[in-house]
Short mmCIF file of C-alpha atoms in Angstrom, two decimals:
data_model
loop_
_atom_site.label_atom_id
_atom_site.label_comp_id
_atom_site.label_asym_id
_atom_site.label_seq_id
_atom_site.Cartn_x
_atom_site.Cartn_y
_atom_site.Cartn_z
CA UNK A 1 133.51 202.27 78.28
CA UNK A 2 134.07 205.49 80.16
CA UNK A 3 137.30 207.39 80.69
CA UNK A 4 137.73 209.62 83.66
CA UNK A 5 139.37 212.64 82.15
CA UNK A 6 141.43 214.54 84.75
CA UNK A 7 140.16 217.81 83.29
CA UNK A 8 136.54 216.94 82.37
CA UNK A 9 135.47 214.09 84.61
CA UNK A 10 133.97 210.69 83.54
CA UNK A 11 133.16 210.84 79.86
CA UNK A 12 132.04 208.32 77.19
CA UNK A 13 134.99 206.85 75.44
CA UNK A 14 133.35 207.82 72.07
CA UNK A 15 134.45 211.44 72.89
CA UNK A 16 138.10 210.31 72.62
CA UNK A 17 140.39 209.17 69.73
CA UNK A 18 142.80 206.39 70.32
CA UNK A 19 146.45 206.47 69.36
CA UNK A 20 147.93 203.35 71.17
CA UNK A 21 151.10 202.32 73.00
CA UNK A 22 152.12 205.10 75.39
CA UNK A 23 155.58 203.70 75.86
CA UNK A 24 156.40 205.50 72.61
CA UNK A 25 156.22 209.05 74.03
CA UNK A 26 159.76 209.85 73.34
CA UNK A 27 161.05 209.91 69.86
CA UNK A 28 164.54 208.52 69.13
CA UNK A 29 167.11 211.17 69.93
CA UNK A 30 168.83 211.61 66.55
CA UNK A 31 170.25 214.92 65.44
CA UNK A 32 168.03 216.71 62.86
CA UNK A 33 169.23 216.78 59.38
CA UNK A 34 172.17 214.34 59.86
CA UNK A 35 172.02 211.02 57.95
CA UNK A 36 170.89 208.03 60.04
CA UNK A 37 173.53 205.55 61.02
CA UNK A 38 172.49 201.92 61.59
CA UNK A 39 171.59 202.34 65.24
CA UNK A 40 169.53 205.31 64.60
CA UNK A 41 167.80 203.56 61.73
CA UNK A 42 167.02 200.64 64.08
CA UNK A 43 165.73 202.98 66.75
CA UNK A 44 163.36 204.69 64.41
CA UNK A 45 162.13 201.33 63.03
CA UNK A 46 161.31 200.23 66.54
CA UNK A 47 159.74 203.56 67.33
CA UNK A 48 157.40 203.62 64.32
CA UNK A 49 156.56 199.98 63.92
CA UNK A 50 156.98 197.91 67.05
CA UNK A 51 154.39 197.92 69.73
CA UNK A 52 153.93 196.71 73.38
CA UNK A 53 151.05 194.36 73.07
CA UNK A 54 150.50 192.65 76.38
CA UNK A 55 147.41 190.70 77.37
CA UNK A 56 147.29 192.53 80.75
CA UNK A 57 147.69 196.15 81.70
CA UNK A 58 148.54 198.46 78.91
CA UNK A 59 149.34 202.19 78.89
CA UNK A 60 147.98 203.98 75.88
CA UNK A 61 147.33 207.43 74.52
CA UNK A 62 143.77 208.77 74.21
CA UNK A 63 143.02 212.26 72.84
CA UNK A 64 139.94 213.99 74.22
CA UNK A 65 138.90 215.27 70.89
CA UNK A 66 135.27 216.12 71.83
CA UNK A 67 136.26 217.66 75.21
CA UNK A 68 139.29 219.44 76.61
CA UNK A 69 141.48 218.44 73.57
CA UNK A 70 144.14 217.11 75.77
CA UNK A 71 146.26 214.05 75.35
CA UNK A 72 145.83 211.47 78.11
CA UNK A 73 147.82 208.50 79.14
CA UNK A 74 145.37 205.71 80.18
CA UNK A 75 146.29 202.38 81.86
CA UNK A 76 143.78 199.83 80.75
CA UNK A 77 143.44 196.04 81.23
CA UNK A 78 143.33 194.35 77.87
CA UNK A 79 141.11 191.43 78.95
CA UNK A 80 138.58 193.31 81.05
CA UNK A 81 138.93 196.81 79.52
CA UNK A 82 138.97 198.09 83.21
CA UNK A 83 140.81 201.44 83.49
CA UNK A 84 143.05 201.68 86.54
CA UNK A 85 144.69 205.09 85.89
CA UNK A 86 144.30 208.15 83.73
CA UNK A 87 146.83 211.06 83.72
CA UNK A 88 147.67 213.86 81.46
CA UNK A 89 150.27 212.78 78.84
CA UNK A 90 152.50 215.71 79.55
CA UNK A 91 153.19 217.52 82.83
CA UNK A 92 151.05 220.49 83.34
CA UNK A 93 153.91 222.91 83.08
CA UNK A 94 154.36 221.92 79.35
CA UNK A 95 150.69 222.05 78.48
CA UNK A 96 149.74 224.95 76.31
CA UNK A 97 153.54 226.01 76.06
CA UNK A 98 153.59 224.92 72.43
CA UNK B 1 136.62 156.47 56.90
CA UNK B 2 136.30 158.05 53.47
CA UNK B 3 133.19 160.19 53.05
CA UNK B 4 131.20 159.46 49.88
CA UNK B 5 127.53 159.07 49.01
CA UNK B 6 127.85 155.31 49.83
CA UNK B 7 129.26 155.95 53.33
CA UNK B 8 126.32 158.34 53.93
CA UNK B 9 123.73 155.81 52.64
CA UNK B 10 125.40 152.95 54.59
CA UNK B 11 125.27 154.94 57.87
CA UNK B 12 121.65 155.90 57.27
CA UNK B 13 120.73 152.15 57.04
CA UNK B 14 122.69 151.44 60.18
CA UNK B 15 120.97 154.30 62.21
CA UNK B 16 124.04 156.62 62.02
CA UNK B 17 125.77 154.42 64.76
CA UNK B 18 129.17 153.76 63.18
CA UNK B 19 130.46 157.26 62.64
CA UNK B 20 133.81 157.63 64.35
CA UNK B 21 135.49 160.71 65.79
CA UNK B 22 137.23 162.44 62.76
CA UNK B 23 140.58 163.01 64.51
CA UNK B 24 142.44 161.24 67.18
CA UNK B 25 142.81 162.94 70.65
CA UNK B 26 146.53 162.65 70.55
CA UNK B 27 148.83 162.53 73.61
CA UNK B 28 152.06 164.48 73.10
CA UNK B 29 155.06 162.57 72.06
CA UNK B 30 158.61 163.63 73.56
CA UNK B 31 159.53 165.17 70.24
CA UNK B 32 158.41 166.01 66.70
CA UNK B 33 160.05 167.22 63.51
CA UNK B 34 157.60 170.29 63.50
CA UNK B 35 155.33 171.72 66.15
CA UNK B 36 152.59 174.15 65.04
CA UNK B 37 151.48 176.49 67.87
CA UNK B 38 147.81 177.22 67.36
CA UNK B 39 145.05 174.87 66.24
CA UNK B 40 143.00 177.35 64.16
CA UNK B 41 142.50 177.32 60.50
CA UNK B 42 145.98 178.52 59.67
CA UNK B 43 147.78 176.08 61.94
CA UNK B 44 145.76 173.09 60.83
CA UNK B 45 146.10 173.85 57.18
CA UNK B 46 149.88 174.26 57.74
CA UNK B 47 150.02 170.80 59.25
CA UNK B 48 148.03 169.42 56.52
CA UNK B 49 150.17 170.93 53.73
CA UNK B 50 153.37 169.84 55.63
CA UNK B 51 152.26 166.29 55.38
CA UNK B 52 150.76 166.45 51.93
CA UNK B 53 153.18 168.66 49.96
CA UNK B 54 156.42 168.01 51.83
CA UNK B 55 155.92 164.48 53.25
CA UNK B 56 156.69 165.76 56.87
CA UNK B 57 154.25 163.73 58.94
CA UNK B 58 155.94 163.79 62.39
CA UNK B 59 153.99 166.94 63.12
CA UNK B 60 151.98 168.19 66.13
CA UNK B 61 149.45 170.94 66.31
CA UNK B 62 149.34 172.32 69.85
CA UNK B 63 146.19 174.24 70.84
CA UNK B 64 145.49 175.80 74.20
CA UNK B 65 141.68 175.27 74.01
CA UNK B 66 139.84 173.34 71.36
CA UNK B 67 140.70 173.51 67.63
CA UNK B 68 138.74 176.00 65.75
CA UNK B 69 137.80 177.94 68.90
CA UNK B 70 139.52 181.22 67.93
CA UNK B 71 139.07 183.34 64.77
CA UNK B 72 138.27 180.47 62.35
CA UNK B 73 135.06 180.20 64.28
CA UNK B 74 134.52 183.96 64.78
CA UNK B 75 134.60 185.40 61.29
CA UNK B 76 131.96 186.18 58.82
CA UNK B 77 132.86 183.26 56.54
CA UNK B 78 133.70 185.34 53.44
CA UNK B 79 136.26 184.24 50.82
CA UNK B 80 137.51 186.69 48.07
CA UNK B 81 140.64 187.64 46.11
CA UNK B 82 139.76 191.13 45.19
CA UNK B 83 143.07 192.76 46.21
CA UNK B 84 144.98 195.70 44.50
CA UNK B 85 148.69 195.38 45.20
CA UNK B 86 151.13 193.02 43.54
CA UNK B 87 152.29 191.38 46.79
CA UNK B 88 148.71 190.48 47.62
CA UNK B 89 146.87 189.50 44.52
CA UNK B 90 148.78 186.27 43.57
CA UNK B 91 148.63 185.03 47.28
CA UNK B 92 144.93 185.55 47.66
CA UNK B 93 144.22 184.17 44.15
CA UNK B 94 146.15 180.99 45.17
CA UNK B 95 143.99 180.88 48.18
CA UNK B 96 140.82 181.10 46.02
CA UNK B 97 142.07 178.34 43.75
CA UNK B 98 142.83 176.16 46.81
CA UNK B 99 139.24 176.89 48.07
CA UNK B 100 137.82 175.83 44.75
CA UNK B 101 139.41 172.33 45.01
CA UNK B 102 139.41 172.09 48.78
CA UNK B 103 136.46 169.78 49.41
CA UNK B 104 137.66 167.11 46.99
CA UNK B 105 141.23 167.62 48.28
CA UNK B 106 140.48 166.96 51.95
CA UNK B 107 137.24 164.91 51.32
CA UNK B 108 135.17 167.06 53.59
CA UNK B 109 132.13 169.21 52.85
CA UNK B 110 132.98 172.77 53.71
CA UNK B 111 129.92 174.07 51.93
CA UNK B 112 131.97 176.39 49.63
CA UNK B 113 129.66 178.63 47.95
CA UNK B 114 130.93 181.02 45.22
CA UNK B 115 127.95 183.24 45.33
CA UNK B 116 129.74 186.53 44.34
CA UNK B 117 130.91 189.58 46.18
CA UNK B 118 129.68 193.02 45.23
CA UNK B 119 131.61 196.13 46.44
CA UNK B 120 129.24 199.11 45.97
CA UNK B 121 130.57 202.60 44.99
CA UNK B 122 128.79 205.83 45.67
CA UNK B 123 130.77 208.43 43.85
CA UNK B 124 132.82 208.96 40.69
CA UNK B 125 136.12 208.86 42.53
CA UNK B 126 135.15 205.56 44.23
CA UNK B 127 134.15 204.18 40.75
CA UNK B 128 137.63 205.11 39.30
CA UNK B 129 139.27 203.41 42.35
CA UNK B 130 137.25 200.23 41.71
CA UNK B 131 138.05 200.42 37.97
CA UNK B 132 141.69 200.41 38.94
CA UNK B 133 141.26 197.67 41.35
CA UNK B 134 139.32 195.63 38.90
CA UNK B 135 141.87 196.06 36.19
CA UNK B 136 144.70 195.01 38.62
CA UNK B 137 142.80 191.92 39.38
CA UNK B 138 142.16 191.06 35.75
CA UNK B 139 145.78 191.57 34.88
CA UNK B 140 146.57 188.87 37.41
CA UNK B 141 143.87 186.55 36.03
CA UNK B 142 141.27 187.18 38.69
CA UNK B 143 137.67 187.80 37.72
CA UNK B 144 136.22 191.29 38.14
CA UNK B 145 133.21 193.04 36.52
CA UNK B 146 132.21 196.64 36.86
CA UNK B 147 128.48 197.04 37.18
CA UNK B 148 126.52 200.30 36.68
CA UNK B 149 123.64 201.30 38.72
CA UNK B 150 121.16 199.30 36.65
CA UNK B 151 123.38 196.23 36.82
CA UNK B 152 123.28 196.45 40.61
CA UNK B 153 119.55 197.08 40.60
CA UNK B 154 118.94 193.88 38.60
CA UNK B 155 120.87 191.78 41.27
CA UNK B 156 119.74 193.57 44.39
CA UNK B 157 116.58 195.63 43.70
CA UNK B 158 116.00 196.12 47.49
CA UNK B 159 119.05 198.29 48.18
CA UNK B 160 118.69 201.98 48.92
CA UNK B 161 119.64 203.45 45.57
CA UNK B 162 118.43 206.94 46.22
CA UNK B 163 120.00 207.53 49.54
CA UNK B 164 120.27 211.40 49.57
CA UNK B 165 123.92 211.39 50.88
CA UNK B 166 125.26 208.00 49.44
CA UNK B 167 123.30 207.07 46.31
CA UNK B 168 124.50 203.81 44.76
CA UNK B 169 126.21 204.41 41.46
CA UNK B 170 127.31 200.79 40.76
CA UNK B 171 129.64 198.18 42.05
CA UNK B 172 132.71 195.97 41.42
CA UNK B 173 131.54 192.30 41.22
CA UNK B 174 133.88 189.46 42.03
CA UNK B 175 131.91 186.37 41.10
CA UNK B 176 134.21 183.77 42.40
CA UNK B 177 134.11 185.28 45.88
CA UNK B 178 131.62 183.85 48.35
CA UNK B 179 131.28 182.02 51.62
CA UNK B 180 132.39 178.85 53.36
CA UNK B 181 131.14 177.00 56.43
CA UNK B 182 133.90 178.17 58.65
CA UNK B 183 133.94 175.47 61.34
CA UNK B 184 134.05 172.87 58.61
CA UNK B 185 137.37 174.36 57.44
CA UNK B 186 138.97 173.68 60.82
CA UNK B 187 137.42 170.18 61.17
CA UNK B 188 138.15 169.19 57.54
CA UNK B 189 141.79 170.26 57.76
CA UNK B 190 142.04 168.55 61.16
CA UNK B 191 140.69 165.25 59.93
CA UNK B 192 142.85 165.41 56.71
CA UNK B 193 146.01 166.21 58.67
CA UNK B 194 145.29 163.50 61.29
CA UNK B 195 144.72 160.94 58.56
CA UNK B 196 148.23 161.75 57.33
CA UNK B 197 149.72 161.14 60.81
CA UNK B 198 149.60 164.66 62.35
CA UNK B 199 148.98 164.68 66.10
CA UNK B 200 146.31 167.20 67.17
CA UNK B 201 146.82 168.04 70.79
CA UNK B 202 144.01 170.13 72.47
CA UNK B 203 143.82 171.70 75.83
CA UNK B 204 147.59 172.09 75.89
CA UNK B 205 148.67 175.67 76.30
CA UNK B 206 152.11 176.54 75.26
CA UNK B 207 153.78 178.40 78.19
CA UNK B 208 157.22 178.94 76.82
CA UNK B 209 159.53 178.37 73.85
CA UNK B 210 162.98 176.82 74.62
CA UNK B 211 165.66 178.58 72.65
CA UNK B 212 169.36 177.80 73.07
CA UNK B 213 172.22 179.44 71.29
CA UNK B 214 169.81 181.13 68.85
CA UNK B 215 168.16 177.81 67.93
CA UNK B 216 164.76 176.64 68.90
CA UNK B 217 164.57 173.31 70.80
CA UNK B 218 160.89 172.93 71.52
CA UNK B 219 157.96 174.24 73.47
CA UNK B 220 157.02 174.19 77.19
CA UNK B 221 153.49 173.34 77.68
CA UNK B 222 150.96 172.73 80.36
CA UNK B 223 151.59 168.95 79.77
CA UNK B 224 155.35 169.31 79.82
CA UNK B 225 158.19 170.00 77.42
CA UNK B 226 157.84 168.88 73.78
CA UNK B 227 160.95 168.90 71.69
CA UNK B 228 160.93 169.95 68.07
CA UNK B 229 163.38 170.67 65.22
CA UNK B 230 161.13 173.47 63.95
CA UNK B 231 158.37 175.47 65.62
CA UNK B 232 155.74 177.45 63.62
CA UNK B 233 153.69 180.04 65.34
CA UNK B 234 150.17 180.53 63.98
CA UNK B 235 148.41 181.99 66.93
CA UNK B 236 146.70 184.96 65.41
CA UNK B 237 145.25 187.34 68.20
CA UNK B 238 147.87 186.18 70.52
CA UNK B 239 150.89 186.42 68.29
CA UNK B 240 152.62 189.05 70.32
CA UNK B 241 152.27 186.97 73.46
CA UNK B 242 153.65 183.78 71.86
CA UNK B 243 156.49 185.57 70.00
CA UNK B 244 157.40 187.25 73.30
CA UNK B 245 158.28 183.81 74.70
CA UNK B 246 161.00 183.66 72.18
CA UNK B 247 162.18 187.25 72.91
CA UNK B 248 160.54 188.87 69.72
CA UNK B 249 158.56 192.11 69.73
CA UNK B 250 156.21 192.33 66.71
CA UNK B 251 154.75 195.11 64.65
CA UNK B 252 151.32 193.98 65.83
CA UNK B 253 148.49 195.35 67.96
CA UNK B 254 145.70 193.01 69.18
CA UNK B 255 142.36 194.61 68.51
CA UNK B 256 138.79 193.33 68.72
CA UNK B 257 136.51 193.08 65.65
CA UNK B 258 132.75 192.31 66.08
CA UNK B 259 130.34 190.49 63.92
CA UNK B 260 126.62 189.81 64.12
CA UNK B 261 123.97 187.48 62.94
CA UNK B 262 120.19 188.08 62.64
CA UNK B 263 117.31 185.79 63.26
CA UNK B 264 116.69 183.40 60.37
CA UNK B 265 114.89 184.63 57.24
CA UNK B 266 113.79 183.09 54.00
CA UNK B 267 116.33 183.56 51.20
CA UNK B 268 116.88 187.29 50.80
CA UNK B 269 120.52 188.10 49.88
CA UNK B 270 121.96 185.68 47.33
CA UNK B 271 125.50 186.96 47.49
CA UNK B 272 127.80 189.20 49.65
CA UNK B 273 127.29 192.93 49.55
CA UNK B 274 129.73 195.54 50.80
CA UNK B 275 128.61 199.15 51.49
CA UNK B 276 131.08 201.67 50.05
CA UNK B 277 130.09 204.65 52.07
CA UNK B 278 130.73 203.11 55.49
CA UNK B 279 132.22 199.98 56.75
CA UNK B 280 129.40 197.43 56.44
CA UNK B 281 129.22 193.99 54.77
CA UNK B 282 126.41 191.47 54.73
CA UNK B 283 125.64 188.00 53.49
CA UNK B 284 123.01 185.36 54.37
CA UNK B 285 124.10 182.07 55.89
CA UNK B 286 122.59 178.79 54.70
CA UNK B 287 120.46 178.68 57.95
CA UNK B 288 118.96 181.93 56.86
CA UNK B 289 120.50 184.41 59.36
CA UNK B 290 122.05 187.55 57.97
CA UNK B 291 125.58 187.67 58.90
CA UNK B 292 127.16 191.19 59.02
CA UNK B 293 129.97 193.24 60.42
CA UNK B 294 131.87 196.55 60.18
CA UNK B 295 134.74 198.32 61.77
CA UNK B 296 137.07 197.41 64.54
CA UNK B 297 136.30 198.77 68.03
CA UNK B 298 139.53 200.81 67.49
CA UNK B 299 141.48 200.12 70.56
CA UNK B 300 143.85 197.34 71.83
CA UNK B 301 141.96 194.34 73.40
CA UNK B 302 142.27 190.68 74.19
CA UNK B 303 138.67 190.45 75.51
CA UNK B 304 136.88 188.68 72.56
CA UNK B 305 133.97 191.03 73.07
CA UNK B 306 133.37 194.55 71.87
CA UNK B 307 131.32 197.53 72.99
CA UNK B 308 127.96 199.00 72.09
CA UNK B 309 129.11 202.11 70.02
CA UNK B 310 130.37 199.84 67.27
CA UNK B 311 127.16 197.77 67.31
CA UNK B 312 125.27 200.97 66.72
CA UNK B 313 127.75 202.04 64.00
CA UNK B 314 127.41 198.73 62.14
CA UNK B 315 123.67 198.71 62.36
CA UNK B 316 123.50 202.36 61.02
CA UNK B 317 125.61 201.21 58.04
CA UNK B 318 123.11 198.45 57.41
CA UNK B 319 120.15 200.72 57.58
CA UNK B 320 121.74 203.15 55.22
CA UNK B 321 122.37 200.30 52.71
CA UNK B 322 119.18 198.33 53.04
CA UNK B 323 116.38 199.82 55.21
CA UNK B 324 114.32 196.69 54.72
CA UNK B 325 116.27 194.97 57.57
CA UNK B 326 115.33 197.57 60.00
CA UNK B 327 112.66 195.46 61.79
CA UNK B 328 114.98 192.44 62.12
CA UNK B 329 116.25 191.32 65.49
CA UNK B 330 119.89 190.69 65.97
CA UNK B 331 120.33 187.24 67.42
CA UNK B 332 124.00 187.10 68.35
CA UNK B 333 127.11 189.24 68.24
CA UNK B 334 130.62 188.22 69.00
CA UNK B 335 134.13 189.55 68.98
CA UNK B 336 137.40 188.12 67.66
CA UNK B 337 140.94 189.27 68.44
CA UNK B 338 142.74 190.43 65.34
CA UNK B 339 146.46 190.72 64.78
CA UNK B 340 146.50 194.28 63.37
CA UNK B 341 149.82 194.67 61.65
CA UNK B 342 151.43 198.05 60.82
CA UNK B 343 150.61 198.08 57.06
CA UNK B 344 147.53 195.92 57.09
CA UNK B 345 149.18 192.90 55.45
CA UNK B 346 150.21 189.57 56.96
CA UNK B 347 153.63 188.20 57.89
CA UNK B 348 154.70 184.60 56.92
CA UNK B 349 158.40 184.32 57.48
CA UNK B 350 161.38 182.96 59.25
CA UNK B 351 162.40 184.71 62.49
CA UNK B 352 165.83 185.60 63.70
CA UNK B 353 165.72 182.46 65.86
CA UNK B 354 166.79 179.37 63.90
CA UNK B 355 163.99 176.88 63.44
CA UNK B 356 161.28 179.40 64.58
CA UNK B 357 158.74 180.51 61.95
CA UNK B 358 156.11 183.15 62.12
CA UNK B 359 152.58 183.41 60.68
CA UNK B 360 150.75 186.41 61.98
CA UNK B 361 149.44 189.86 61.15
CA UNK B 362 146.22 188.80 59.32
CA UNK B 363 144.21 191.90 60.45
CA UNK B 364 140.59 191.10 59.62
CA UNK B 365 141.35 189.16 56.46
CA UNK B 366 142.66 185.81 57.83
CA UNK B 367 139.80 183.41 57.08
CA UNK B 368 139.82 183.76 53.31
CA UNK B 369 143.65 183.27 53.32
CA UNK B 370 143.49 180.02 55.34
CA UNK B 371 144.44 177.62 52.43
CA UNK B 372 147.14 179.66 51.04
CA UNK B 373 148.52 180.65 54.38
CA UNK B 374 148.81 176.93 55.34
CA UNK B 375 150.25 176.10 51.96
CA UNK B 376 152.84 178.97 52.16
CA UNK B 377 153.71 178.49 55.79
CA UNK B 378 154.19 174.80 55.26
CA UNK B 379 156.61 175.56 52.36
CA UNK B 380 158.45 178.20 54.50
CA UNK B 381 159.01 175.67 57.39
CA UNK B 382 159.78 172.70 55.14
CA UNK B 383 162.31 174.45 52.87
CA UNK B 384 163.49 177.16 55.32
CA UNK B 385 162.77 179.83 52.76
CA UNK B 386 159.50 181.59 51.66
CA UNK B 387 157.44 180.40 48.77
CA UNK B 388 157.30 182.99 45.93
CA UNK B 389 153.70 183.65 46.93
CA UNK B 390 154.62 184.82 50.36
CA UNK B 391 157.94 186.40 49.47
CA UNK B 392 156.49 189.78 50.15
CA UNK B 393 155.21 188.92 53.52
CA UNK B 394 158.59 189.43 55.31
CA UNK B 395 158.95 190.28 58.89
CA UNK B 396 161.73 192.75 58.02
CA UNK B 397 159.72 194.73 55.49
CA UNK B 398 159.10 197.52 57.87
CA UNK B 399 162.88 197.83 58.21
CA UNK B 400 163.50 197.76 54.55
CA UNK B 401 160.61 199.99 53.52
CA UNK B 402 158.78 197.31 51.43
CA UNK B 403 155.36 197.80 53.08
CA UNK B 404 152.18 196.36 51.52
CA UNK B 405 149.72 199.02 52.70
CA UNK B 406 146.45 198.37 50.64
CA UNK B 407 144.69 201.32 52.37
CA UNK B 408 147.72 203.65 52.65
CA UNK B 409 147.09 204.73 56.13
CA UNK B 410 150.41 203.96 57.59
CA UNK B 411 151.33 202.51 60.94
CA UNK B 412 148.04 203.18 62.68
CA UNK B 413 146.36 199.71 62.85
CA UNK B 414 142.97 200.89 64.01
CA UNK B 415 142.51 202.66 60.73
CA UNK B 416 143.18 199.74 58.46
#
């Protein structure tokens, strides 16, 4: 399997680490330090433990560990492993800001 | 027909002409008391124990392909109960006890062979971890023996004891572990369930689950609607898909695990050996092929095939452990789709939908669990509450914090 990194070009998937479900990019928006109410508790449960797991197209995070060290959002088909889209996980204005 | 030495001799004299198909090819009835979705080992075992233990015989097992075509036919046939955590040990030990009596129970030769499993350790820290595991097992009445280097050498003199990086220091031996003829498990349970009135419906894919007012009414299939009071899902690999039909989102990722078999050899490896310094395990089938496997490919997949980097990784593990197999050719490799759960442990439980039950999340340990999984799932369905053995395998344990994380790696399934 090869992943076409937007920064490095086509590279062997072995250069990347897999994180999984990219629908989980945003953490639940709960105030720091405050005790969790039931709704926040449920939101964190869903965020940490539940996953999109479709048999077709799946968007997922891959980290280019042996390359540019950028997080990528990859759209890949679960039955064929064919990759239809790769983009940077964060918009370029944010990259490097932290 | 009951199998016995007489039936075998009788058929031999008649030229083997009178053997009958061992289960009926059932047409779906309009409705059943219980429908099991998934005709693999777990689904068929569940149907069998529903009939045997709970006298619920108006049961159908609905399978999209042919029975035993999924993970029960795609594993490395190993059975063991060498677990560490309290929620797991009694369950897997029950499974081992059921394996030990299975052939007599279902009158079918599953070639159960308790040839022993040896987990090797390569460092003092790893030895201490195995001491702890062995003690936990023995406290629960499971057999475990710690072998030192010479003990291992006596059993397996051909291993690479003096590997510069990972010398073998010893191993934890679980003598009652072993292997089983995996297809025979599916066929044996199917036959035994069929004899008790269970309908096995093959080539009948479930396309929907009908739910009204929070209660399950039955399943939509390629061959029309089939009503049911209760529906049990045992579709490992596709659990997320099937559960989504009832509006449930699961703590599961589907990932591919590969396994391999070599060309046939004369008897070489009497038991099962696992390498402690990498993920590699190996045994020899009764046909003579070496059966071995290792890590997941590490990404979500429904493809039932893996990629080459893992083939290389597994073979490197094998070469580090026993260089003698280096000239051996790999005959076949295959991939199975694992339900990887968020803590590495399974789920056998009720769901928020009345009458809908869930059996999933077996990661890559489902085969050995087949009898106990069927036993506990049947109990959960029949009594509408978990058996004490699967009381820890709750769907809501991620919400309540009662995780059973044998490896302690957290909600990152490709690391389990």
